[in-house]
mmCIF file of C-alpha atoms and ligand atoms in Angstrom:
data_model
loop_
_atom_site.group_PDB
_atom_site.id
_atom_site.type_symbol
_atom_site.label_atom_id
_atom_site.label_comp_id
_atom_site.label_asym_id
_atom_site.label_seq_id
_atom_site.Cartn_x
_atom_site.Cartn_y
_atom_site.Cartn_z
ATOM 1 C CA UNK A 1 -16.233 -33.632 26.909
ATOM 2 C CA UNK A 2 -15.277 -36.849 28.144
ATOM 3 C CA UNK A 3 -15.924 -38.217 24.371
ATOM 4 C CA UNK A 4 -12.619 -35.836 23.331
ATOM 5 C CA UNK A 5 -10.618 -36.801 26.221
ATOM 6 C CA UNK A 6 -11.464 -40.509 25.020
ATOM 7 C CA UNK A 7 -10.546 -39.340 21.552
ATOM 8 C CA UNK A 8 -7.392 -38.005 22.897
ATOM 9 C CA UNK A 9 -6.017 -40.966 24.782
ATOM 10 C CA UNK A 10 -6.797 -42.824 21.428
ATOM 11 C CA UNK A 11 -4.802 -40.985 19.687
ATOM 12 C CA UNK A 12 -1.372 -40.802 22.116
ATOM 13 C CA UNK A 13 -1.855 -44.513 22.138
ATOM 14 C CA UNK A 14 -1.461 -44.923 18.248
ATOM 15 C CA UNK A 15 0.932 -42.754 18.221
ATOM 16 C CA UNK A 16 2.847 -44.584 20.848
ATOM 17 C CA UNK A 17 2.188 -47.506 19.234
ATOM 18 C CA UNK A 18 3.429 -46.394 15.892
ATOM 19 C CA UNK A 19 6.710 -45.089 17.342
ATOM 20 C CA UNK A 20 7.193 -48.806 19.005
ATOM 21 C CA UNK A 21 6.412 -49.960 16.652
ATOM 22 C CA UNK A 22 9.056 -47.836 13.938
ATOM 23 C CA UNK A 23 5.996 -46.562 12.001
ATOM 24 C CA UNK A 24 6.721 -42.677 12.800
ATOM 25 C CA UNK A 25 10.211 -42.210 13.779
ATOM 26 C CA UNK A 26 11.470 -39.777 16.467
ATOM 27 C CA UNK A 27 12.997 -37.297 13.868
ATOM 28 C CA UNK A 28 9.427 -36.914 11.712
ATOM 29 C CA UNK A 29 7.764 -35.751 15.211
ATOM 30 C CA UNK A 30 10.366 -32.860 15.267
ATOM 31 C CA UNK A 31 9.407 -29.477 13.346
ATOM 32 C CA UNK A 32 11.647 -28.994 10.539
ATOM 33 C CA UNK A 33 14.130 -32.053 11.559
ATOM 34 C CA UNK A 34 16.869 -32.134 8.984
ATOM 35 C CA UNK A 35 16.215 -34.821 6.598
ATOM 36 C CA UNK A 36 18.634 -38.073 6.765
ATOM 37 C CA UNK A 37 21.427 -38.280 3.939
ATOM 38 C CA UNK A 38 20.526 -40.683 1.418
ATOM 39 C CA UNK A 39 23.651 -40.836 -0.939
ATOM 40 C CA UNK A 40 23.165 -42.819 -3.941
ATOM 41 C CA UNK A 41 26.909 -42.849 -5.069
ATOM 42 C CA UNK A 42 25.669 -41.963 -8.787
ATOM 43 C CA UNK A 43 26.530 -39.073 -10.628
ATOM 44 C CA UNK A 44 24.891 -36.066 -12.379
ATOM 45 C CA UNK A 45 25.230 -34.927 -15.983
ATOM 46 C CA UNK A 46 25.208 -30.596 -15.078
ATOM 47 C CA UNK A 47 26.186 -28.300 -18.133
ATOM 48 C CA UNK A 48 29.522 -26.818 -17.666
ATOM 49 C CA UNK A 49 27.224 -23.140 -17.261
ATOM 50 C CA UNK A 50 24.872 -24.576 -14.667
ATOM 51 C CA UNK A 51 27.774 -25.708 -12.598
ATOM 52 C CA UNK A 52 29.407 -23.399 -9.215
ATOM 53 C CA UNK A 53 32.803 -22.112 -11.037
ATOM 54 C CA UNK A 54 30.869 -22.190 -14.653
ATOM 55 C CA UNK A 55 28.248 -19.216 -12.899
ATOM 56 C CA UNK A 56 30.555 -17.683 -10.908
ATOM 57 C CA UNK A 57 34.285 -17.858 -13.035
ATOM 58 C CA UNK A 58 36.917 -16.022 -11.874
ATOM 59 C CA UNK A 59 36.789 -14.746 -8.037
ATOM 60 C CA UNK A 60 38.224 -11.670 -6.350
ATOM 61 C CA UNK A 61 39.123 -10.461 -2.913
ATOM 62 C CA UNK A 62 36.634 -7.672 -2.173
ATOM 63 C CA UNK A 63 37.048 -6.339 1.471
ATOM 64 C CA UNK A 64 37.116 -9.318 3.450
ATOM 65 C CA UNK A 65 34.793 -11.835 1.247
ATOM 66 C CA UNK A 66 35.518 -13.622 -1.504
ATOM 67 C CA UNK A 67 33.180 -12.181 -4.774
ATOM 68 C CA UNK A 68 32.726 -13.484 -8.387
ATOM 69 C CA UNK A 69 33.015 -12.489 -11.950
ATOM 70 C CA UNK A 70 29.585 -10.455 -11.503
ATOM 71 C CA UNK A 71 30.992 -8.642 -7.612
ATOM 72 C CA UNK A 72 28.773 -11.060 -5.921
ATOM 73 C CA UNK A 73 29.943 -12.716 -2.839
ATOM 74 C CA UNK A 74 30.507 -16.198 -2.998
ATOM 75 C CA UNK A 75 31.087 -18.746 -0.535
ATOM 76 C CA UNK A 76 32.899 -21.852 -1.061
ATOM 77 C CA UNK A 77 32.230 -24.870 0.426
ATOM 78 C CA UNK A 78 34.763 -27.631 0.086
ATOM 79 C CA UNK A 79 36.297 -30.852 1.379
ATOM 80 C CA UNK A 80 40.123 -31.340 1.706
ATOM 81 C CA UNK A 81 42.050 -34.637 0.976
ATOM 82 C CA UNK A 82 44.026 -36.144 3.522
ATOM 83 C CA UNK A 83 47.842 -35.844 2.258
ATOM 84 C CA UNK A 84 48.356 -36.994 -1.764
ATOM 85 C CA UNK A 85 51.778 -38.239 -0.296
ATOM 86 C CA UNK A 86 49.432 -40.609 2.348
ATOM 87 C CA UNK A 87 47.905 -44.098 1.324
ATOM 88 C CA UNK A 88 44.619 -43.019 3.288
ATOM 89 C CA UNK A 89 44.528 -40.231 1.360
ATOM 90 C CA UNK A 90 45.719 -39.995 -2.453
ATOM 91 C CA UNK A 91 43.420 -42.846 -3.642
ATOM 92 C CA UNK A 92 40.471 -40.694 -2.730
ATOM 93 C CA UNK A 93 41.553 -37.986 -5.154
ATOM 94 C CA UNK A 94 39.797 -38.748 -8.556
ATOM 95 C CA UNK A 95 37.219 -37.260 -10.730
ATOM 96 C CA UNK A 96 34.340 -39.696 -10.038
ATOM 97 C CA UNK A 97 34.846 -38.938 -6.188
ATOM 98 C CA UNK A 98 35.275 -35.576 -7.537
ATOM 99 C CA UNK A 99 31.575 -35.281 -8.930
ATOM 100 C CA UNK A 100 30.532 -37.271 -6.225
ATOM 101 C CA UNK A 101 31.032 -34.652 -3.623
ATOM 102 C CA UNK A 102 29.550 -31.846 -6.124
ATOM 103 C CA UNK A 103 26.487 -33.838 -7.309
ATOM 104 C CA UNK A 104 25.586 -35.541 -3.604
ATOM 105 C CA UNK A 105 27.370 -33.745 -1.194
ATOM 106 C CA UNK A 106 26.529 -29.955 -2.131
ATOM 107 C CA UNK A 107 30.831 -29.263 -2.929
ATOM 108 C CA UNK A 108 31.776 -26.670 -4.752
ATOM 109 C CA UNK A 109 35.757 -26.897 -4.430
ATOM 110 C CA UNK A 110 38.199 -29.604 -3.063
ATOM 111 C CA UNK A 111 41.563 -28.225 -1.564
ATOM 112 C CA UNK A 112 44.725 -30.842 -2.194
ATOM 113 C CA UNK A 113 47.188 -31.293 0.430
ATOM 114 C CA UNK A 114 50.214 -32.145 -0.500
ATOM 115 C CA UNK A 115 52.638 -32.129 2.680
ATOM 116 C CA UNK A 116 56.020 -31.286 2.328
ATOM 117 C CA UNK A 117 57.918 -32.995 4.842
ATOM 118 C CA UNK A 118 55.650 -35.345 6.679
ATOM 119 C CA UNK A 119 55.129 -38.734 5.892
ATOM 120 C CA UNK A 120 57.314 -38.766 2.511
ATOM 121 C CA UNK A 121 56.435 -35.008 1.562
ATOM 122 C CA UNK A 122 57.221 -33.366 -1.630
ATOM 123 C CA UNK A 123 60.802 -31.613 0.152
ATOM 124 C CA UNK A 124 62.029 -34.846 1.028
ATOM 125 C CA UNK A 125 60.952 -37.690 -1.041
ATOM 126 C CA UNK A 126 62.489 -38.340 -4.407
ATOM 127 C CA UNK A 127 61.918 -37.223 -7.965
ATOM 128 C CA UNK A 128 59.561 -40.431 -9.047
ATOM 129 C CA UNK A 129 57.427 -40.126 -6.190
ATOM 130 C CA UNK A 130 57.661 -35.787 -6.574
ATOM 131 C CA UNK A 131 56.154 -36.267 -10.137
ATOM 132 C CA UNK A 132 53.563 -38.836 -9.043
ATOM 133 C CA UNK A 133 52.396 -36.027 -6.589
ATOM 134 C CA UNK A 134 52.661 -33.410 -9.240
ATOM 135 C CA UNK A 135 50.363 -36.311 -11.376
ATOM 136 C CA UNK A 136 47.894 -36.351 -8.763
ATOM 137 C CA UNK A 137 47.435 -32.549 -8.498
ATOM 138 C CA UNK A 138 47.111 -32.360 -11.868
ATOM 139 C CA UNK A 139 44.580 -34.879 -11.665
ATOM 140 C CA UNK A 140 42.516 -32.754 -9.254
ATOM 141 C CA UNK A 141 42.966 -29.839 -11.471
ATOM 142 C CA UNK A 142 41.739 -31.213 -13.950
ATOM 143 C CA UNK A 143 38.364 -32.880 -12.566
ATOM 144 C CA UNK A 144 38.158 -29.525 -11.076
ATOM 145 C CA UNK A 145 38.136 -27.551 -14.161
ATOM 146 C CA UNK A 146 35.667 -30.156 -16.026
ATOM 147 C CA UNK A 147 32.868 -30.528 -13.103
ATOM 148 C CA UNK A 148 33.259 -26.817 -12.317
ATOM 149 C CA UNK A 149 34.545 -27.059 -9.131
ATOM 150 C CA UNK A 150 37.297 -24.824 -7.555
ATOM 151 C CA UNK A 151 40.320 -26.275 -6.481
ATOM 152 C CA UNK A 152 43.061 -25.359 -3.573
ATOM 153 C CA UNK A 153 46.787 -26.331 -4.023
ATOM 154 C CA UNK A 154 47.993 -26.697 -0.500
ATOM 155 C CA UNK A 155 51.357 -26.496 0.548
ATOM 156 C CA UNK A 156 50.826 -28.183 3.381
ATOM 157 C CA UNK A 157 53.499 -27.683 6.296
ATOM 158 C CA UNK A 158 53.240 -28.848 9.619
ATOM 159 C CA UNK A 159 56.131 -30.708 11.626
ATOM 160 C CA UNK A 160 58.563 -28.001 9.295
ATOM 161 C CA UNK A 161 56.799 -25.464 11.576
ATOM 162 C CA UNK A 162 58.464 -22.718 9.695
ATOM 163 C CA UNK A 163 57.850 -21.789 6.107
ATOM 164 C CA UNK A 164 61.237 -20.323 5.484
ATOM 165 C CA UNK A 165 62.936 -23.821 6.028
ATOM 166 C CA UNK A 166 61.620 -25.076 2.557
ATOM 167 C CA UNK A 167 61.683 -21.515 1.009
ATOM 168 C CA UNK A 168 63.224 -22.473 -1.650
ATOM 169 C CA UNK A 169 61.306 -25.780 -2.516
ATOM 170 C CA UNK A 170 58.317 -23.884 -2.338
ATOM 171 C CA UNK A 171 59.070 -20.844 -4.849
ATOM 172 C CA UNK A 172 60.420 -23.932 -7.602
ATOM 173 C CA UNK A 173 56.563 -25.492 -6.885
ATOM 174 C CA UNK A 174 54.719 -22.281 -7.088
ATOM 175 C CA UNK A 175 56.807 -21.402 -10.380
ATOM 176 C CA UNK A 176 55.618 -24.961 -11.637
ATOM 177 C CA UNK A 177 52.180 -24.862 -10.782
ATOM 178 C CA UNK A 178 51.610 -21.274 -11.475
ATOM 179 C CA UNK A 179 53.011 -21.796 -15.104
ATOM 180 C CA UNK A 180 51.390 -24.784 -15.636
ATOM 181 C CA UNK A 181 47.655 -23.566 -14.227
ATOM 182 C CA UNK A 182 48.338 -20.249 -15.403
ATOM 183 C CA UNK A 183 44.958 -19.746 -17.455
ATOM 184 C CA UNK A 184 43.426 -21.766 -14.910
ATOM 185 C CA UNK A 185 40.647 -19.967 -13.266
ATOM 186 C CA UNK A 186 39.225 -21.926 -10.866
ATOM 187 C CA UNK A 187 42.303 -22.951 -9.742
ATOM 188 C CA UNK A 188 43.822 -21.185 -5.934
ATOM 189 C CA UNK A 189 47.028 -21.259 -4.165
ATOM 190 C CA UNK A 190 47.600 -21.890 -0.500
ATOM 191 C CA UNK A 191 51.097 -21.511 0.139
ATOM 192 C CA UNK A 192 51.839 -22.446 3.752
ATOM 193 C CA UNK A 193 48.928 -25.095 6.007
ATOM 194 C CA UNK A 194 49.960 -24.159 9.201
ATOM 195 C CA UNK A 195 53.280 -22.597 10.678
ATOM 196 C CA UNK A 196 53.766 -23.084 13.723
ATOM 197 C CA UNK A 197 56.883 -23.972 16.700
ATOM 198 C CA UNK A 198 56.676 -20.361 17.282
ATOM 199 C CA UNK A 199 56.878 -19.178 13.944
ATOM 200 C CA UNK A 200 56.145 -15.058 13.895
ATOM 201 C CA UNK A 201 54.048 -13.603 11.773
ATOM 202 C CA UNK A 202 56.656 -11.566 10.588
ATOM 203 C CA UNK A 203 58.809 -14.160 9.466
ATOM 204 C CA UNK A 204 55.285 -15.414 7.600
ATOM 205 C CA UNK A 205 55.135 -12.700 6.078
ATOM 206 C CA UNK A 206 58.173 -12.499 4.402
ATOM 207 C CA UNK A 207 58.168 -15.892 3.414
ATOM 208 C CA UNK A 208 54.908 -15.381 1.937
ATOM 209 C CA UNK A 209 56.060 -12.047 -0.311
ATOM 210 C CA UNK A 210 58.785 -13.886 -1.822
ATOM 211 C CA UNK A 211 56.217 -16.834 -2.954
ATOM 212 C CA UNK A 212 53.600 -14.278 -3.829
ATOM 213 C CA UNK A 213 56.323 -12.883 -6.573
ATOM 214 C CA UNK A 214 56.768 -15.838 -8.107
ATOM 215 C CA UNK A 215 52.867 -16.538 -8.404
ATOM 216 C CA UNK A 216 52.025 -13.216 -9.474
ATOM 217 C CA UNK A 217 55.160 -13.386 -12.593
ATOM 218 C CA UNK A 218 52.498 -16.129 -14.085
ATOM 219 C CA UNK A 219 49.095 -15.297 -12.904
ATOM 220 C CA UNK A 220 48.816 -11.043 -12.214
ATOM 221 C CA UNK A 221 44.974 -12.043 -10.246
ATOM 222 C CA UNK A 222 44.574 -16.023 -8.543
ATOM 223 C CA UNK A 223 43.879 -16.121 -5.142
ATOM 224 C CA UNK A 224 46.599 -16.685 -2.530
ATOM 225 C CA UNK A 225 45.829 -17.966 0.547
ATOM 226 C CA UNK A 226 48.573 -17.382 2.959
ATOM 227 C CA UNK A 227 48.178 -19.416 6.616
ATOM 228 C CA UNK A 228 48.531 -17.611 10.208
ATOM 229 C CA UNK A 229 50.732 -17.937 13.283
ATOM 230 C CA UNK A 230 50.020 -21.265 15.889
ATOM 231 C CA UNK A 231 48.334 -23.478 13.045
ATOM 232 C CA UNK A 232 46.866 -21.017 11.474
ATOM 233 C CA UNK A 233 44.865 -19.624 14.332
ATOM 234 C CA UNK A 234 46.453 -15.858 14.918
ATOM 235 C CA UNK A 235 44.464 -14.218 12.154
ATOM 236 C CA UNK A 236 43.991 -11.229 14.972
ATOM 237 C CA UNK A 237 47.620 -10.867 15.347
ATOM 238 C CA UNK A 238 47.986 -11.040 11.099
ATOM 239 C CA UNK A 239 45.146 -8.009 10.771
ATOM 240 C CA UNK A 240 47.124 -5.906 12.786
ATOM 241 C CA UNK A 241 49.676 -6.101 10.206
ATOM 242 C CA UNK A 242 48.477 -7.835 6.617
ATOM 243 C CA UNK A 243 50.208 -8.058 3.158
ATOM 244 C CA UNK A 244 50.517 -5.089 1.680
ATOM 245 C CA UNK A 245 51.161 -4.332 -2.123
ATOM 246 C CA UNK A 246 49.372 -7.395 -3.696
ATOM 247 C CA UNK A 247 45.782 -7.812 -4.344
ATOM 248 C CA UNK A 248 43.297 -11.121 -4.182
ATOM 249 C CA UNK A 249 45.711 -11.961 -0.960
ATOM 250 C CA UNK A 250 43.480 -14.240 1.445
ATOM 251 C CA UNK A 251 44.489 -15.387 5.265
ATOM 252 C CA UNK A 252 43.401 -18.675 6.316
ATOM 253 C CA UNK A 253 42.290 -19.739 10.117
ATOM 254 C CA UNK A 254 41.479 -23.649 10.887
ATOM 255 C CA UNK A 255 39.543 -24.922 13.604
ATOM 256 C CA UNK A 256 38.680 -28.228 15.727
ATOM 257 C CA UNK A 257 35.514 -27.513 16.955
ATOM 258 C CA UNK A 258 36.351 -29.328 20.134
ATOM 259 C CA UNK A 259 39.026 -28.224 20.913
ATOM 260 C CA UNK A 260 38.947 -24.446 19.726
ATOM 261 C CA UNK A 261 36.236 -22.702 21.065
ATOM 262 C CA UNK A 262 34.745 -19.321 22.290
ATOM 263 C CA UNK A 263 38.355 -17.685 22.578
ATOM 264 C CA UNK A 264 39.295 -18.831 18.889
ATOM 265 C CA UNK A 265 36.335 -17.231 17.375
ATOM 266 C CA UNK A 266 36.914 -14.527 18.757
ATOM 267 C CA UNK A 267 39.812 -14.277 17.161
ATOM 268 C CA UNK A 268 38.337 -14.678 14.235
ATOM 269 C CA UNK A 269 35.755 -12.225 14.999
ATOM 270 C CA UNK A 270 38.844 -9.504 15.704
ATOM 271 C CA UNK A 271 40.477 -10.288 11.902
ATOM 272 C CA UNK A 272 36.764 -9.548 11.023
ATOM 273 C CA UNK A 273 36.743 -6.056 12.256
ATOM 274 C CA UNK A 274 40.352 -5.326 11.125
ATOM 275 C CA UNK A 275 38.621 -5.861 6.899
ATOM 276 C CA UNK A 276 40.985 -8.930 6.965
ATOM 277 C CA UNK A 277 39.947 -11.614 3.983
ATOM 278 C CA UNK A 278 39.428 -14.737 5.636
ATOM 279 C CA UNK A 279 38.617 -18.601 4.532
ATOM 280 C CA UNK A 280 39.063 -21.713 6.298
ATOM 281 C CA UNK A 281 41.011 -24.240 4.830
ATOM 282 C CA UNK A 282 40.476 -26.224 7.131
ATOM 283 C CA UNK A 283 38.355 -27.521 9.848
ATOM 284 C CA UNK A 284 36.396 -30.596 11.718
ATOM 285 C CA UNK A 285 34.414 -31.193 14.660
ATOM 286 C CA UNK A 286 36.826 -33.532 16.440
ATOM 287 C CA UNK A 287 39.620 -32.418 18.444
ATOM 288 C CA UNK A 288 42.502 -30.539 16.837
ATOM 289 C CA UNK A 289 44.469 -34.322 16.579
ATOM 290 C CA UNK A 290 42.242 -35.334 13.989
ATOM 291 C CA UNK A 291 40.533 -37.743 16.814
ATOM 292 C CA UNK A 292 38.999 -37.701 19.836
ATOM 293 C CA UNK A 293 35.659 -36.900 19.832
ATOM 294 C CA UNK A 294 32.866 -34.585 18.439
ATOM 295 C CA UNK A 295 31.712 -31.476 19.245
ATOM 296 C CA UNK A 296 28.768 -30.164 17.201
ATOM 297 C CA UNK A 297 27.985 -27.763 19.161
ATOM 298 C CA UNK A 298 30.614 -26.273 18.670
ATOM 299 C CA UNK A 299 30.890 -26.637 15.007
ATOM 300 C CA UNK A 300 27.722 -25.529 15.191
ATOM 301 C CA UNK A 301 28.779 -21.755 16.507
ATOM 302 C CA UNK A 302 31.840 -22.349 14.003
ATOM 303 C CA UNK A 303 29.225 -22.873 11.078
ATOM 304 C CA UNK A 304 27.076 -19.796 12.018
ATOM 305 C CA UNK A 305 29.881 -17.520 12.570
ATOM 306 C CA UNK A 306 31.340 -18.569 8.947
ATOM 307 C CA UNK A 307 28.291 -18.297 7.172
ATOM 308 C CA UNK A 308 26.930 -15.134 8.530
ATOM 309 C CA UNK A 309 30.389 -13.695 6.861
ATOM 310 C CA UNK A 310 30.321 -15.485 4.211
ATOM 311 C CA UNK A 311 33.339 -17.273 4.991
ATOM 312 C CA UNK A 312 34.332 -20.174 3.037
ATOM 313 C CA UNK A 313 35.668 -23.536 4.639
ATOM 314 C CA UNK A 314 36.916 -27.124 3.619
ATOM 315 C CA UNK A 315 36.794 -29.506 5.792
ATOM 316 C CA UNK A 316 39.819 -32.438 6.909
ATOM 317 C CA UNK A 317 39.656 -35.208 5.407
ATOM 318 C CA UNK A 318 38.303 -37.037 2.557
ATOM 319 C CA UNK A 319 39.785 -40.235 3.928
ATOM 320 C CA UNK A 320 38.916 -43.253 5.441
ATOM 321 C CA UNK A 321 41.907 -43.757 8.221
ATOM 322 C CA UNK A 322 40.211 -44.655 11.646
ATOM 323 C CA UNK A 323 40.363 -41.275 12.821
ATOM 324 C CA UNK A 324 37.147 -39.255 13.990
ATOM 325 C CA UNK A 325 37.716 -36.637 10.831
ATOM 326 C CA UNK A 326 37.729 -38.973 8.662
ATOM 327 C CA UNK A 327 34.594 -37.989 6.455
ATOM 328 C CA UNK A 328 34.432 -41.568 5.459
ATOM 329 C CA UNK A 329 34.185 -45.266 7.832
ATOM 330 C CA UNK A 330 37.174 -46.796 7.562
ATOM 331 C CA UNK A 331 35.424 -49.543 6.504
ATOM 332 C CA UNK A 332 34.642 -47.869 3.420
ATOM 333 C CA UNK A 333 36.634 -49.385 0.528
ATOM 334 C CA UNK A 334 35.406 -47.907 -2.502
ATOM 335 C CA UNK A 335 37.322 -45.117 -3.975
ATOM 336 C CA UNK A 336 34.210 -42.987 -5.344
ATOM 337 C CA UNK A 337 30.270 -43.744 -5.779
ATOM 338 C CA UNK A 338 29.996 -43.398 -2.151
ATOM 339 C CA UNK A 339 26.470 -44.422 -0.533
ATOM 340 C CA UNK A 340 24.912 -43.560 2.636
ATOM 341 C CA UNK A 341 26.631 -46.359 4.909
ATOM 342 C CA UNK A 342 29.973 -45.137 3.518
ATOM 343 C CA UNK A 343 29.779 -42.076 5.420
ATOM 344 C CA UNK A 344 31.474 -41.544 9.139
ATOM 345 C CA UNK A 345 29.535 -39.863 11.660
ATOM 346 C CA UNK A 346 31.085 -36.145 10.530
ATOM 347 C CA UNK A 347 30.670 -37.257 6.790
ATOM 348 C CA UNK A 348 26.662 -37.062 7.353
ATOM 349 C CA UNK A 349 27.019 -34.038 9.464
ATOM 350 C CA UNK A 350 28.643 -32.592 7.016
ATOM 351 C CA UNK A 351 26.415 -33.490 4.253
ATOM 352 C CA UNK A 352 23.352 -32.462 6.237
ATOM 353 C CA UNK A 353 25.032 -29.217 6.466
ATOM 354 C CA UNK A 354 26.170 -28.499 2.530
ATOM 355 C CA UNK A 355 22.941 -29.709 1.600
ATOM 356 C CA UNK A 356 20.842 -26.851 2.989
HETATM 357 C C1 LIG B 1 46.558 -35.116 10.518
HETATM 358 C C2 LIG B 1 45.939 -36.345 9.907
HETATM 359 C C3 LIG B 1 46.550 -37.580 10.522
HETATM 360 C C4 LIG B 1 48.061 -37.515 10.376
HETATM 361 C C5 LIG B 1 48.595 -36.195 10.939
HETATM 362 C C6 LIG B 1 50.101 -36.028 10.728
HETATM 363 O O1 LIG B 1 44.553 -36.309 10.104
HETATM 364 O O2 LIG B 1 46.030 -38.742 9.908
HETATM 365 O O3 LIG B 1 48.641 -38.598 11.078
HETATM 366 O O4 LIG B 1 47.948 -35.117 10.327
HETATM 367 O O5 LIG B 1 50.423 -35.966 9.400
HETATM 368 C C7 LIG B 1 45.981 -30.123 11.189
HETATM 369 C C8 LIG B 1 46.851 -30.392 10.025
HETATM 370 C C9 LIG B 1 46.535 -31.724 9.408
HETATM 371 C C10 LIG B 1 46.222 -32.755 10.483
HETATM 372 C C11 LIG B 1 44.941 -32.331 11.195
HETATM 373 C C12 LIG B 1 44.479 -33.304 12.282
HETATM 374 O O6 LIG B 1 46.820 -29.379 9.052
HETATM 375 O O7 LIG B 1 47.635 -32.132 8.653
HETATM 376 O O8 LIG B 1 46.025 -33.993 9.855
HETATM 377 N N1 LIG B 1 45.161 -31.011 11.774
HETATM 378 O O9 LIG B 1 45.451 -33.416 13.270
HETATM 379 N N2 LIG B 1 45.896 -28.979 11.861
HETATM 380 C C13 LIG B 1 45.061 -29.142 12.909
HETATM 381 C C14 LIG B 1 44.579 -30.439 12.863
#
């Protein structure tokens, strides 16, 4: 007896002493403790067939999930750019960063925002820079198309508020893009961010039918996300009264995990029970200013909720401004071949999660 208790004490003390000592750390000690990111910044050679759009191809709305060539539901898991139209953000927005995300990260599609009146946006810069942006989605297309990733064209209005001010703007983009990417499978449309200074969903609505037209003239089946009231947070209010008359129609709620909580997912939860398609387009675990600070566990809830639906999400930003969404430290200057220390605090949560 007292020889085990001897044996006992022995062994606390090594272990003690290997923990002072850094020989065990903490994280090994706890059961099934997610593994730390190791990024090595290289990249992957994966046949076209192996890759997530080469297996799955074309997708389609089926009740309120998103489903593949073979009717299987899919869920996308993506990161978005900061704005193309932003320093912080366009430089980020290249095919080796591209195949970065899908090779280390565990990406399968990368949404690019293009704003449309903030900060220079496509409605009220020039025609030089307008074509430069126009470049850079292309570029994104493109990368897209050869790595197998899916990509989102975001429209992305904010201070606007209201869709219907750059109506117009918008159906000349969509008629360009949806030309241009017309056999472009892999390719999505989301054709207003987030409305918002009171902006009804009715007036959504019929903004978003006269943009759907103009899509559907070139491509009869891509998927067309259209954003909610308040920032794209009222998807209860737009399953009480969704799109009729067009097919492969998706609505799109964001979140800041800490600042939208219990009462947002429910929401969410609401559109769920009305058969309203739903994805994410956007989301973060910092507060809804894009700073402030984290709140995993309520990203966590956000995370379970989403996958337990089969909800895909892309998360703000691939950037490295000193903000807290920032998925990258602003002391990160490369452009692509990320490592492990390039990575903010929510870039290795976020890894950590796509990785599983
Ligand atoms: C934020 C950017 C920030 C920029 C600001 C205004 O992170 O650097 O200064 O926009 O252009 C959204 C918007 C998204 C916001 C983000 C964080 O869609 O454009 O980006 N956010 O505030 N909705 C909720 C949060």
């Amino acid at each position: 007896m007292k020889k085990k208790i001897l044996l006992r004490g022995l062994c606390s003390l090594v272990l003690v002493g290997a923990l002072l000592f850094g020989v065990v750390s903490p994280a090994a000690m706890v059961p099934h403790a997610s593994a730390a990111v190791k990024l090595t910044g290289k990249r992957k050679t994966i046949a076209f067939g192996k890759t997530f759009y080469g297996k799955h191809g074309k997708l389609k709305v089926k009740g309120t999930k998103l489903v593949d060539k073979a009717g299987k539901a899919v869920q996308l898991k993506g990161v978005s750019s900061h704005g193309i139209n932003w320093d912080v953000g366009e430089p980020f927005v290249n095919e080796k960063a591209l195949q970065n995300l899908r090779d280390e990260w565990g990406v399968n599609c990368f949404r690019v925002a293009m704003y449309t009146e903030d900060y220079n946006g496509y409605c009220v810069t020039d025609n030089a820079s307008r074509k430069k942006l126009l470049n850079k989605i292309d570029v994104a297309v493109k990368a897209g198309k050869k790595l197998g990733m899916y990509v989102i064209i975001d429209w992305h209005i904010l201070n606007d508020g209201n869709p219907k001010k750059n109506q117009s703007k918008a159906k000349a983009f969509f008629k360009k893009v949806a030309n241009k990417y017309r056999g472009e499978g892999h390719v999505l449309y989301e054709i207003c961010n987030e409305p918002n200074g009171g902006t009804k969903w009715k007036t959504i609505k019929s903004y978003a039918k006269s943009v759907i037209k103009v899509i559907r003239k070139y491509n009869k089946n891509a998927i067309i996300i259209v954003g909610t009231p308040n920032w794209s947070q009222d998807v209860d209010v737009a399953s009480k009264s969704p799109i009729t008359g067009y097919k492969n129609i998706m609505y799109s709620f964001h979140f800041y995990a800490a600042t939208h909580k219990d009462s947002y997912r429910n929401k969410v939860k609401t559109a769920l029970k009305n058969k309203l398609p739903l994805i994410c387009t956007e989301f973060s675990a910092c507060e809804a200013s894009g700073n402030g600070s984290y709140d995993f566990s309520s990203a966590n809830k956000w995370m379970s909720l989403m996958n337990k639906n089969k909800i895909g999400y892309c998360c703000w930003s691939l950037s490295n401004k000193p903000e807290s969404a920032s998925l990258l430290k602003s002391s990160c200057k490369r452009t692509s071949g990320f490592k492990t220390k390039d990575l903010s605090r929510m870039g290795r949560w976020l890894v950590e999660k796509y990785r599983k």
